[in-house]
């Protein structure tokens, strides 16, 4: 297998909507959105594809700031945005369908922001 | 004007093997809006990267879903191999292709059975599942597991298929193909199936593309995206054409899956004929440092495994974007405007895999 | 064997399984294993069921669902936990959202090992459960109330 280099373009949060609109105009489809915690910051990746050409853009924010929703451009983005809110606590403004933190009902709030694990303690019997 | 009522569908429902909950807003018998809510199977397995070393995480990745387990394991391995710059031996790539296609056969037959059951065709359910046992026997013989194979590893595969067995497997496919043709004929031509599926849950080509539909859901609407065309594993060296239907309804999605069975058989035959001799694995050296989005075609559509490593034994992040998650917005679109009695058929027509979706 | 074990009806619920065990439970119904020859029928209605077959571990959201299904089943009833996740949480034991095996929420009578459990062992487990069911019938055992639910089993 030859190594295929994937490029990720870092963009400003304020330019995000314009860039995503550009992708949509060119006919790209939204592949996925994901969030990664890097230290205290959060990297948010937006991936697009046109004829198997994979493009990836990234914004980096701190945990307190909000990001604009792209669900006005790609209607289906709401699942990723709600997921990001539920798992990481990233606030997304202007989602077309806002589950208000109820898409994933989890044991603790924003579990992926500070992952914890169940220890070796045995489960409470009955 | 009639009153609106909300009917909850799921999580435990006779037609669903897995729990998903959809609130259906009804006006008489017509669905106006469908609001899905998920989380019944959410485990949070992506966080386990912090607990398992990167070669061990293959087993967790495989157990994202028990139906397409092999492809999950393979896609994860591909991602790590790209990050670590590992050249996987040819033979291993061919073996991965063969096992992927057997997984696809098993997944599609499983779905066809469930679909037949949802339209009320019990006999066809049994026939599909009987045919599926042949595929499971092959998987068990070559990997040791019926549904969870555990045969993929970072750097290659865990075990080889001897040449004699490969020859026999290719021969057995002839008998299997004849049996499939009988089943396929019923799925494509039977009046009662056509009556329940044609024109139901229509998804237009544009909606399919921009809402992110993938796999048979997209190909049933005329979007010819098939990630196998990117040539991962050994697909680049094999000849095939993605199956595309243009109806956009449940019948088209069903027809895509039926026809893909034969594509898979053909791919296995080609791979079994072309497979080179040689090593089946290389030992990975060092730890992954970097990131990669690995994509593969699962039976349900495009699967993305993102990994990010920082040079330690544990990855920083694994993110699994499964096809059912991306097929959810198209499903919401399809459900709006349908009749209540058609809901089970439409939900099933995207081949929902909830275990995958919620991870 | 008496009348009860001649035609036990099964309710299958997927707690937080990966699907591996689920499709093996369904495979038991397929012509190769064909449990219907024993009169075993997979029903979707908890009020018709004698045996509750659960795959996968308990997580935060399905806790109440499992408790509810169990409470709705008429006495006598038995619970079969299929697969290692249902028995102890399995590989997902450490995940934050997984509580543990089925026995954290409702009493389990038979544990079926395996990841994924094979159809043969699932059938074995159900047959074992049938004799327990018979026993419960003979002794007139009422199910203990589902822990924490405050409600007794359905009478």
Coordinates of C-alpha atoms in Angstrom, one line a residue:
Chain A
X1 CA 0.0 0.0 0.0
X2 CA 1.4 3.4 -0.9
X3 CA 1.1 6.0 1.7
X4 CA -1.5 8.5 0.8
X5 CA -1.0 11.9 2.3
X6 CA -4.1 13.5 3.7
X7 CA -4.0 17.2 4.0
X8 CA -5.8 19.1 6.6
X9 CA -6.3 22.8 6.2
X10 CA -6.6 24.9 9.3
X11 CA -9.2 27.6 9.0
X12 CA -10.5 30.4 11.1
X13 CA -13.8 29.8 12.8
X14 CA -15.2 33.0 11.3
X15 CA -14.5 31.8 7.8
X16 CA -16.0 28.4 8.3
X17 CA -19.4 29.0 6.9
X18 CA -18.0 30.7 3.8
X19 CA -15.6 27.8 3.1
X20 CA -18.3 25.1 3.7
X21 CA -20.6 27.0 1.3
X22 CA -17.8 26.9 -1.3
X23 CA -17.5 23.1 -0.9
X24 CA -21.2 22.7 -1.4
X25 CA -21.2 24.9 -4.5
X26 CA -18.5 22.7 -6.0
X27 CA -20.6 19.6 -5.3
X28 CA -18.7 18.1 -2.5
X29 CA -20.6 15.9 0.0
X30 CA -20.1 16.0 3.7
X31 CA -18.3 12.9 4.8
X32 CA -18.2 13.5 8.5
X33 CA -17.5 15.9 11.3
X34 CA -15.6 14.9 14.4
X35 CA -14.1 16.4 17.4
X36 CA -10.8 15.6 19.1
X37 CA -9.5 16.9 22.4
X38 CA -6.0 18.2 22.1
X39 CA -4.9 19.3 25.6
X40 CA -7.3 22.1 26.6
X41 CA -8.3 22.8 23.0
X42 CA -10.7 21.0 20.7
X43 CA -10.0 20.2 17.1
X44 CA -13.1 20.0 15.0
X45 CA -12.6 18.3 11.6
X46 CA -15.0 18.7 8.7
X47 CA -14.4 16.2 5.9
X48 CA -15.7 16.4 2.3
X49 CA -15.5 14.2 -0.7
X50 CA -16.0 14.7 -4.4
X51 CA -15.3 11.7 -6.7
X52 CA -13.2 10.0 -4.0
X53 CA -11.1 13.2 -3.5
X54 CA -10.9 13.6 0.2
X55 CA -10.6 17.1 1.7
X56 CA -10.4 17.9 5.3
X57 CA -10.6 21.3 7.1
X58 CA -10.2 21.9 10.8
X59 CA -11.0 24.6 13.3
X60 CA -9.4 24.8 16.7
X61 CA -11.4 26.2 19.6
X62 CA -11.4 26.3 23.4
X63 CA -14.1 24.5 25.3
X64 CA -16.0 27.7 26.1
X65 CA -16.5 29.1 22.6
X66 CA -19.4 28.4 20.3
X67 CA -19.2 27.2 16.7
X68 CA -21.7 28.0 14.0
X69 CA -23.8 25.2 12.7
X70 CA -23.4 24.1 9.1
X71 CA -26.8 22.3 9.1
X72 CA -28.1 25.2 7.0
X73 CA -25.8 24.1 4.2
X74 CA -25.7 20.4 4.7
X75 CA -29.1 19.4 6.2
X76 CA -27.8 16.1 7.6
X77 CA -25.1 17.7 9.7
X78 CA -27.4 17.8 12.7
X79 CA -26.5 14.3 13.7
X80 CA -22.8 15.2 14.0
X81 CA -23.4 18.5 15.7
X82 CA -25.8 17.0 18.3
X83 CA -23.3 14.2 18.8
X84 CA -20.5 16.8 19.4
X85 CA -22.6 18.7 21.9
X86 CA -23.6 15.5 23.8
X87 CA -20.2 13.9 23.9
X88 CA -17.9 16.9 24.1
X89 CA -20.1 19.7 25.3
X90 CA -19.2 21.9 22.2
X91 CA -21.9 24.4 21.8
X92 CA -23.2 24.7 18.2
X93 CA -25.4 27.6 17.4
X94 CA -28.2 27.4 14.9
X95 CA -28.8 23.7 14.4
X96 CA -31.9 22.9 12.3
X97 CA -32.8 20.0 14.7
X98 CA -31.6 20.6 18.2
X99 CA -32.0 17.6 20.5
X100 CA -30.8 19.7 23.4
X101 CA -28.4 17.1 24.7
X102 CA -30.8 14.2 24.3
X103 CA -29.4 12.4 21.2
X104 CA -27.1 10.3 23.2
X105 CA -28.2 9.8 26.8
X106 CA -25.1 9.1 28.7
X107 CA -24.2 8.2 32.3
X108 CA -22.3 11.5 32.7
X109 CA -22.4 14.8 30.9
X110 CA -20.0 15.3 28.1
X111 CA -18.1 12.0 28.7
X112 CA -15.5 12.5 25.9
X113 CA -14.3 15.8 27.2
X114 CA -12.7 14.1 30.3
X115 CA -12.9 10.3 29.7
X116 CA -13.3 8.2 32.8
X117 CA -13.5 4.5 33.1
X118 CA -15.2 2.1 35.4
X119 CA -12.6 0.9 37.8
X120 CA -12.0 -2.6 38.9
X121 CA -14.8 -2.4 41.5
X122 CA -17.4 -5.1 40.9
X123 CA -20.8 -4.1 39.8
X124 CA -23.4 -3.4 42.6
X125 CA -25.2 -6.7 43.1
X126 CA -29.0 -6.5 42.6
Chain B
X1 CA -58.4 19.4 10.1
X2 CA -57.4 16.2 12.0
X3 CA -55.4 16.3 15.2
X4 CA -51.8 15.4 15.4
X5 CA -50.8 12.5 17.6
X6 CA -47.4 11.2 18.5
X7 CA -46.8 7.4 18.3
X8 CA -43.6 6.1 19.8
X9 CA -41.9 3.4 17.8
X10 CA -39.4 1.2 19.7
X11 CA -37.1 0.7 21.5
X12 CA -38.4 -2.8 21.8
X13 CA -40.4 -3.6 18.7
X14 CA -41.2 -7.0 17.1
X15 CA -39.8 -6.0 13.7
X16 CA -36.6 -4.5 15.1
X17 CA -33.8 -6.8 16.2
X18 CA -32.1 -3.8 17.8
X19 CA -33.5 -0.9 19.9
X20 CA -34.0 2.4 18.2
X21 CA -36.6 4.8 19.2
X22 CA -38.5 7.0 16.8
X23 CA -41.2 9.4 17.7
X24 CA -43.7 9.5 14.8
X25 CA -45.9 12.6 14.5
X26 CA -49.1 11.4 12.8
X27 CA -51.9 13.1 11.1
X28 CA -54.5 10.3 10.7
X29 CA -52.4 7.4 9.2
X30 CA -49.8 9.7 7.7
X31 CA -46.4 10.4 9.2
X32 CA -45.8 14.2 9.3
X33 CA -42.5 14.1 11.1
X34 CA -40.1 11.5 12.5
X35 CA -37.8 12.3 15.3
X36 CA -35.2 9.6 16.1
X37 CA -33.6 9.3 19.5
X38 CA -30.7 6.9 20.1
X39 CA -28.4 5.9 22.9
X40 CA -29.8 2.5 23.9
X41 CA -26.7 0.7 22.9
X42 CA -24.2 3.5 23.4
X43 CA -21.2 2.1 25.3
X44 CA -18.6 4.8 24.6
X45 CA -16.1 2.3 23.2
X46 CA -14.0 5.0 21.5
X47 CA -12.7 6.2 24.9
X48 CA -11.2 2.7 25.4
X49 CA -8.1 3.8 23.3
X50 CA -6.7 5.2 26.5
X51 CA -7.0 1.7 28.1
X52 CA -5.9 -0.6 25.3
X53 CA -2.7 -0.5 23.3
X54 CA -3.0 0.2 19.6
X55 CA -2.6 -3.5 18.5
X56 CA -5.2 -4.6 21.1
X57 CA -7.7 -2.0 20.1
X58 CA -8.4 -4.0 16.9
X59 CA -10.6 -6.3 19.0
X60 CA -12.6 -3.4 20.3
X61 CA -12.9 -2.0 16.8
X62 CA -14.2 -5.3 15.6
X63 CA -16.8 -5.4 18.4
X64 CA -18.3 -2.1 17.3
X65 CA -20.6 -4.2 15.3
X66 CA -21.0 -8.0 15.1
X67 CA -22.3 -8.0 11.6
X68 CA -19.6 -6.2 9.7
X69 CA -16.9 -6.9 12.4
X70 CA -14.2 -7.9 9.9
X71 CA -14.5 -4.7 7.9
X72 CA -14.3 -2.6 11.1
X73 CA -11.2 -4.3 12.2
X74 CA -9.7 -4.0 8.7
X75 CA -10.5 -0.3 8.4
X76 CA -8.9 0.4 11.8
X77 CA -5.8 -1.5 10.8
X78 CA -5.6 0.4 7.6
X79 CA -5.6 3.7 9.4
X80 CA -2.9 2.6 11.8
X81 CA -0.8 1.2 9.0
X82 CA -1.0 4.5 7.1
X83 CA 0.1 6.4 10.1
X84 CA 3.0 4.1 10.8
X85 CA 3.9 3.7 7.1
X86 CA 3.6 -0.1 7.1
X87 CA 3.7 -1.9 3.8
X88 CA 1.2 -4.8 4.1
X89 CA 2.1 -7.9 2.1
X90 CA 0.1 -8.5 -1.1
X91 CA -1.3 -11.9 0.1
X92 CA -2.7 -10.3 3.3
X93 CA -4.4 -7.6 1.2
X94 CA -6.1 -10.3 -0.9
X95 CA -7.1 -12.3 2.1
X96 CA -8.6 -9.1 3.6
X97 CA -10.6 -8.6 0.4
X98 CA -11.9 -12.2 0.4
X99 CA -13.0 -12.0 4.0
X100 CA -14.6 -8.6 3.4
X101 CA -16.6 -9.9 0.6
X102 CA -17.7 -13.0 2.6
X103 CA -18.8 -10.5 5.3
X104 CA -20.8 -8.6 2.8
X105 CA -22.5 -11.7 1.6
X106 CA -23.4 -12.6 5.2
X107 CA -24.6 -9.1 6.0
X108 CA -26.7 -8.7 2.9
X109 CA -28.3 -12.1 3.3
X110 CA -29.1 -11.3 6.9
X111 CA -30.7 -8.1 5.8
X112 CA -32.6 -9.7 3.0
X113 CA -34.0 -12.2 5.5
X114 CA -35.1 -9.5 8.0
X115 CA -36.6 -7.5 5.1
X116 CA -38.6 -10.5 3.9
X117 CA -39.8 -10.9 7.5
X118 CA -40.8 -7.2 7.7
X119 CA -43.0 -7.5 4.6
X120 CA -44.4 -10.7 6.0
X121 CA -42.7 -13.3 3.8
X122 CA -41.7 -15.9 6.4
X123 CA -40.6 -18.5 3.9
X124 CA -38.2 -16.2 2.2
X125 CA -36.7 -15.2 5.6
X126 CA -35.9 -18.8 6.2
X127 CA -34.5 -19.3 2.7
X128 CA -32.2 -16.3 3.0
X129 CA -30.9 -17.4 6.4
X130 CA -30.4 -20.9 5.3
X131 CA -28.2 -19.6 2.4
X132 CA -26.3 -17.4 4.9
X133 CA -25.2 -20.4 6.9
X134 CA -23.0 -21.5 4.0
X135 CA -21.1 -18.2 4.3
X136 CA -20.8 -18.5 8.0
X137 CA -19.4 -22.0 7.6
X138 CA -16.7 -20.6 5.3
X139 CA -15.9 -17.8 7.7
X140 CA -15.7 -20.3 10.6
X141 CA -13.5 -22.6 8.7
X142 CA -11.0 -20.0 7.6
X143 CA -10.9 -17.7 10.6
X144 CA -12.3 -19.6 13.5
X145 CA -15.2 -17.4 14.3
X146 CA -18.7 -17.2 12.8
X147 CA -19.5 -13.6 13.3
X148 CA -16.6 -12.1 15.2
X149 CA -13.5 -13.2 13.2
X150 CA -10.6 -11.5 14.9
X151 CA -8.4 -12.4 12.0
X152 CA -7.1 -8.9 11.1
X153 CA -4.2 -7.3 12.8
X154 CA -2.0 -4.3 12.3
X155 CA 0.5 -5.2 9.6
X156 CA -1.5 -8.0 8.0
X157 CA -3.7 -10.9 8.9
X158 CA -3.5 -13.5 11.6
X159 CA -3.9 -16.6 9.5
X160 CA -3.5 -17.8 6.0
X161 CA -6.0 -19.7 3.8
X162 CA -4.2 -22.7 2.2
X163 CA -4.3 -22.9 -1.6
X164 CA -6.3 -26.1 -1.6
X165 CA -9.0 -24.5 0.6
X166 CA -9.1 -21.5 -1.7
X167 CA -9.7 -23.7 -4.7
X168 CA -12.5 -25.5 -2.9
X169 CA -14.1 -22.3 -1.7
X170 CA -14.2 -21.0 -5.3
X171 CA -15.8 -24.3 -6.5
X172 CA -18.4 -24.2 -3.7
X173 CA -19.4 -20.8 -4.8
X174 CA -21.0 -22.2 -7.9
X175 CA -23.5 -24.2 -5.9
X176 CA -24.1 -21.3 -3.7
X177 CA -24.6 -19.0 -6.6
X178 CA -27.3 -21.2 -8.0
X179 CA -29.1 -21.2 -4.7
X180 CA -28.9 -17.4 -4.5
X181 CA -30.3 -17.0 -8.0
X182 CA -33.5 -18.7 -6.8
X183 CA -33.8 -16.3 -3.8
X184 CA -32.9 -13.3 -6.0
X185 CA -35.6 -14.1 -8.4
X186 CA -38.2 -14.0 -5.7
X187 CA -36.9 -10.7 -4.2
X188 CA -36.9 -9.0 -7.6
X189 CA -40.1 -10.4 -9.1
X190 CA -42.5 -11.4 -6.4
X191 CA -45.7 -9.5 -6.6
X192 CA -46.2 -9.2 -2.9
X193 CA -42.7 -7.8 -2.3
X194 CA -43.1 -5.3 -5.2
X195 CA -46.5 -4.3 -3.8
X196 CA -45.0 -3.5 -0.4
X197 CA -41.8 -1.8 -1.6
X198 CA -42.2 0.0 -4.9
X199 CA -42.8 3.7 -4.5
X200 CA -42.4 3.4 -0.7
X201 CA -40.0 5.7 1.0
X202 CA -38.7 7.5 -2.0
X203 CA -35.4 9.4 -1.7
X204 CA -34.4 11.6 -4.6
X205 CA -30.9 11.6 -6.0
X206 CA -30.0 15.1 -4.8
X207 CA -31.3 14.4 -1.3
X208 CA -29.4 11.1 -1.2
X209 CA -26.1 12.9 -2.2
X210 CA -26.3 16.0 0.0
X211 CA -27.9 14.4 3.0
X212 CA -25.0 12.0 3.1
X213 CA -26.7 8.7 2.2
X214 CA -24.2 6.0 1.6
X215 CA -24.0 2.4 0.4
X216 CA -27.1 0.7 -1.0
X217 CA -29.2 3.6 0.3
X218 CA -27.3 6.0 -2.0
X219 CA -26.9 3.5 -4.8
X220 CA -30.6 2.8 -4.8
X221 CA -31.2 6.5 -5.5
X222 CA -28.7 6.6 -8.4
X223 CA -25.7 7.9 -6.6
X224 CA -22.9 5.6 -7.7
X225 CA -20.5 6.0 -4.9
X226 CA -18.7 2.8 -3.9
X227 CA -15.6 3.2 -1.7
X228 CA -14.2 0.0 -3.0
X229 CA -13.4 2.0 -6.1
X230 CA -10.7 3.9 -4.2
X231 CA -8.7 0.6 -4.4
X232 CA -8.0 -0.1 -0.7
X233 CA -6.9 -3.7 0.1
X234 CA -6.8 -5.5 -3.2
X235 CA -9.8 -3.9 -4.8
X236 CA -7.7 -1.8 -7.1
X237 CA -6.6 -5.0 -8.9
X238 CA -10.0 -6.5 -9.3
X239 CA -12.7 -5.7 -11.8
X240 CA -16.2 -4.7 -10.8
X241 CA -18.9 -2.2 -11.4
X242 CA -20.9 -0.6 -8.5
X243 CA -24.5 -1.7 -8.7
X244 CA -26.7 1.4 -9.2
X245 CA -30.5 1.6 -9.3
X246 CA -32.4 4.7 -9.9
X247 CA -35.9 4.2 -8.4
X248 CA -34.9 5.6 -5.0
X249 CA -37.6 3.5 -3.2
X250 CA -37.4 0.5 -0.9
X251 CA -37.5 -1.8 -3.9
X252 CA -34.4 -0.2 -5.5
X253 CA -32.5 -0.4 -2.2
X254 CA -33.5 -4.1 -2.0
X255 CA -32.5 -4.7 -5.6
X256 CA -29.1 -3.1 -5.1
X257 CA -28.4 -5.5 -2.2
X258 CA -29.6 -8.5 -4.2
X259 CA -27.4 -7.7 -7.1
X260 CA -24.4 -6.9 -4.9
X261 CA -24.5 -10.5 -3.7
X262 CA -23.3 -11.6 -7.2
X263 CA -20.7 -8.8 -7.4
X264 CA -19.3 -10.2 -4.2
X265 CA -19.2 -13.7 -5.4
X266 CA -17.4 -12.5 -8.6
X267 CA -14.9 -10.5 -6.5
X268 CA -14.1 -13.6 -4.4
X269 CA -13.5 -15.7 -7.5
X270 CA -11.2 -13.1 -9.0
X271 CA -9.3 -12.7 -5.7
X272 CA -9.0 -16.4 -5.2
X273 CA -7.6 -16.8 -8.8
X274 CA -5.1 -13.9 -8.5
X275 CA -3.9 -14.2 -4.9
X276 CA 0.0 -14.3 -4.8
X277 CA 2.1 -16.5 -2.6
X278 CA 4.0 -14.9 0.2
X279 CA 4.1 -13.5 3.7
X280 CA 0.8 -12.6 5.4
X281 CA 2.1 -10.1 8.0
X282 CA 4.9 -7.7 8.9
X283 CA 5.7 -6.8 12.5
X284 CA 4.9 -3.2 13.2
X285 CA 7.8 -1.2 14.7
X286 CA 7.4 1.7 17.0
X287 CA 4.2 3.5 17.9
X288 CA 1.8 5.5 15.7
X289 CA 2.5 9.2 15.5
X290 CA 0.2 11.1 13.3
X291 CA -3.4 11.0 12.1
X292 CA -5.4 9.4 9.3
X293 CA -8.9 9.0 8.0
X294 CA -9.3 5.5 6.7
X295 CA -12.3 4.8 4.6
X296 CA -13.8 1.5 3.4
X297 CA -17.1 0.2 2.0
X298 CA -19.1 -1.6 4.6
X299 CA -22.2 -3.5 3.6
X300 CA -24.2 -0.5 4.7
X301 CA -22.0 2.2 3.2
X302 CA -18.9 4.2 3.8
X303 CA -17.1 3.6 7.0
X304 CA -14.6 6.1 8.4
X305 CA -12.1 5.3 11.1
X306 CA -10.1 8.2 12.2
X307 CA -7.0 7.6 14.4
X308 CA -4.7 10.0 16.0
X309 CA -1.5 9.0 17.8
X310 CA 1.1 10.9 19.7
X311 CA 4.0 8.4 19.5
X312 CA 2.9 6.5 22.6
X313 CA 1.4 3.0 22.8
X314 CA -2.0 4.4 23.3
X315 CA -3.8 6.3 20.6
X316 CA -5.1 9.8 21.5
X317 CA -8.4 9.4 19.7
X318 CA -10.3 6.9 17.6
X319 CA -13.4 8.1 15.9
X320 CA -15.7 5.8 14.1
X321 CA -18.2 7.3 11.7
X322 CA -20.5 4.5 10.7
X323 CA -22.7 4.3 7.7
X324 CA -25.9 4.1 9.7
X325 CA -25.2 7.5 11.4
X326 CA -24.9 9.1 8.0
X327 CA -28.0 7.3 6.7
X328 CA -30.1 8.7 9.5
X329 CA -30.9 12.1 8.0
X330 CA -32.0 10.5 4.7
X331 CA -34.2 8.2 6.8
X332 CA -35.9 11.1 8.5
X333 CA -36.6 12.6 5.1
X334 CA -38.0 9.3 3.8
X335 CA -40.3 8.8 6.8
X336 CA -41.9 12.2 6.4
X337 CA -45.1 11.7 4.4
X338 CA -45.3 7.9 4.5
X339 CA -48.1 5.8 5.9
X340 CA -47.8 4.4 9.4
X341 CA -47.9 0.8 8.2
X342 CA -44.9 1.4 5.9
X343 CA -42.7 2.6 8.7
X344 CA -41.1 -0.8 9.6
X345 CA -40.3 -1.4 5.9
X346 CA -38.7 2.0 5.4
X347 CA -36.7 1.9 8.6
X348 CA -35.4 -1.5 7.6
X349 CA -34.6 -0.4 4.0
X350 CA -31.6 1.6 5.1
X351 CA -30.3 -1.5 6.9
X352 CA -29.9 0.2 10.2
X353 CA -27.1 -1.1 12.4
X354 CA -27.7 0.5 15.7
X355 CA -24.8 -1.2 17.5
X356 CA -22.5 0.5 14.9
X357 CA -24.2 3.8 15.0
X358 CA -24.1 4.4 18.7
X359 CA -20.7 2.7 19.4
Chain C
X1 CA -41.1 -32.7 30.8
X2 CA -44.6 -31.2 31.2
X3 CA -46.6 -28.9 29.2
X4 CA -44.7 -25.7 30.0
X5 CA -41.3 -26.8 28.6
X6 CA -43.0 -28.2 25.5
X7 CA -43.6 -24.8 24.0
X8 CA -41.7 -22.0 25.7
X9 CA -41.9 -18.6 24.1
X10 CA -38.9 -16.4 24.0
X11 CA -38.6 -12.6 24.3
X12 CA -35.3 -11.4 22.9
X13 CA -33.9 -8.0 23.9
X14 CA -30.7 -6.4 22.7
X15 CA -29.3 -4.5 25.7
X16 CA -26.0 -3.0 24.5
X17 CA -24.7 -5.8 22.4
X18 CA -22.6 -5.4 19.3
X19 CA -25.1 -7.5 17.3
X20 CA -22.9 -10.5 17.2
X21 CA -24.9 -12.4 19.8
X22 CA -28.2 -11.1 18.5
X23 CA -27.7 -12.5 15.0
X24 CA -26.7 -15.8 16.6
X25 CA -29.9 -15.8 18.6
X26 CA -31.8 -15.2 15.4
X27 CA -29.7 -17.8 13.6
X28 CA -31.1 -20.4 16.1
X29 CA -34.5 -19.8 14.4
X30 CA -33.1 -20.4 10.9
X31 CA -33.5 -23.8 9.2
X32 CA -30.1 -25.1 10.2
X33 CA -30.7 -24.9 14.0
X34 CA -34.5 -24.6 13.9
X35 CA -35.5 -24.3 17.5
X36 CA -39.1 -24.1 16.4
X37 CA -39.1 -27.9 16.3
X38 CA -39.0 -27.7 20.1
X39 CA -42.0 -25.4 20.0
X40 CA -39.8 -22.4 20.9
X41 CA -41.2 -19.3 19.3
X42 CA -39.7 -15.8 19.3
X43 CA -42.3 -13.4 20.4
X44 CA -42.2 -9.6 20.4
X45 CA -44.6 -9.3 23.3
X46 CA -43.3 -9.6 26.9
X47 CA -46.7 -10.7 28.2
X48 CA -46.5 -13.8 26.0
X49 CA -43.0 -14.8 27.0
X50 CA -41.7 -17.4 29.4
X51 CA -38.0 -16.9 28.7
X52 CA -36.2 -13.6 28.5
X53 CA -33.1 -13.8 26.3
X54 CA -30.8 -10.8 26.7
X55 CA -27.7 -10.0 24.8
X56 CA -25.2 -7.3 25.7
X57 CA -24.5 -5.4 28.9
X58 CA -26.7 -3.0 30.7
X59 CA -26.0 0.7 30.0
X60 CA -27.5 3.8 31.5
X61 CA -30.4 4.2 29.1
X62 CA -31.7 0.6 28.8
X63 CA -31.6 -0.1 32.5
X64 CA -35.2 0.9 32.9
X65 CA -36.2 -0.8 29.7
X66 CA -34.9 -4.2 30.8
X67 CA -36.5 -3.8 34.3
X68 CA -39.8 -3.0 32.6
X69 CA -39.7 -5.9 30.2
X70 CA -38.9 -8.3 33.1
X71 CA -41.7 -6.9 35.2
X72 CA -44.2 -7.3 32.4
X73 CA -43.5 -11.0 31.9
X74 CA -45.9 -13.4 33.7
X75 CA -44.6 -15.8 36.4
X76 CA -42.9 -18.2 36.2
X77 CA -40.2 -16.7 34.1
X78 CA -36.5 -17.3 33.5
X79 CA -33.7 -15.1 32.3
X80 CA -30.9 -16.2 30.0
X81 CA -27.9 -13.9 29.6
X82 CA -26.3 -14.6 26.2
X83 CA -22.7 -13.8 25.7
X84 CA -20.0 -12.5 27.8
X85 CA -21.2 -8.9 27.7
X86 CA -24.5 -9.9 29.2
X87 CA -22.7 -12.0 31.8
X88 CA -20.2 -9.5 33.0
X89 CA -19.8 -6.5 30.7
X90 CA -17.2 -8.2 28.6
X91 CA -14.7 -6.1 26.7
X92 CA -16.8 -3.0 27.3
X93 CA -16.7 -3.5 31.1
X94 CA -14.5 -0.4 31.5
X95 CA -16.6 1.9 29.3
X96 CA -18.1 4.8 31.2
X97 CA -21.6 4.1 29.9
X98 CA -21.7 0.4 30.7
X99 CA -23.1 -0.6 34.1
X100 CA -22.2 -4.3 33.8
X101 CA -23.8 -7.6 33.3
X102 CA -27.6 -8.2 33.2
X103 CA -27.5 -9.4 36.8
X104 CA -26.9 -5.8 38.0
X105 CA -30.5 -5.1 37.2
X106 CA -32.5 -8.3 37.1
X107 CA -31.9 -11.9 38.5
X108 CA -30.3 -14.1 35.9
X109 CA -30.8 -17.9 35.8
X110 CA -28.5 -19.1 33.1
X111 CA -25.3 -17.5 31.7
X112 CA -24.2 -18.5 28.2
X113 CA -20.5 -17.9 27.5
X114 CA -18.9 -16.9 24.3
X115 CA -18.1 -13.8 22.2
X116 CA -20.1 -14.2 20.2
X117 CA -22.0 -17.1 21.8
X118 CA -22.5 -19.9 19.3
X119 CA -26.0 -21.1 18.4
X120 CA -25.3 -24.5 19.9
X121 CA -24.5 -23.0 23.3
X122 CA -27.4 -20.7 23.1
X123 CA -29.8 -23.6 22.5
X124 CA -28.0 -25.4 25.3
X125 CA -28.6 -22.5 27.6
X126 CA -32.2 -22.2 26.8
X127 CA -32.8 -26.0 27.3
X128 CA -31.1 -25.6 30.7
X129 CA -33.4 -22.6 31.5
X130 CA -36.4 -24.8 30.7
X131 CA -35.7 -27.2 33.6
X132 CA -35.4 -24.2 35.9
X133 CA -38.7 -22.9 34.6
X134 CA -40.3 -26.2 35.3
X135 CA -38.8 -26.1 38.8
X136 CA -40.2 -22.6 39.4
X137 CA -43.6 -23.8 38.2
X138 CA -43.6 -26.7 40.6
X139 CA -42.6 -24.6 43.6
X140 CA -44.8 -21.8 42.6
X141 CA -41.9 -19.4 42.9
X142 CA -42.8 -15.8 42.4
X143 CA -40.1 -13.7 40.9
X144 CA -38.4 -11.4 43.3
X145 CA -39.3 -7.8 42.5
X146 CA -37.0 -6.3 40.0
X147 CA -34.4 -4.5 42.2
X148 CA -35.1 -0.9 42.7
X149 CA -38.2 -0.8 40.7
X150 CA -40.5 -1.1 43.7
X151 CA -42.9 -3.2 41.6
X152 CA -43.4 -6.9 42.0
X153 CA -43.4 -9.2 39.0
X154 CA -46.6 -9.4 37.0
X155 CA -48.9 -11.9 38.7

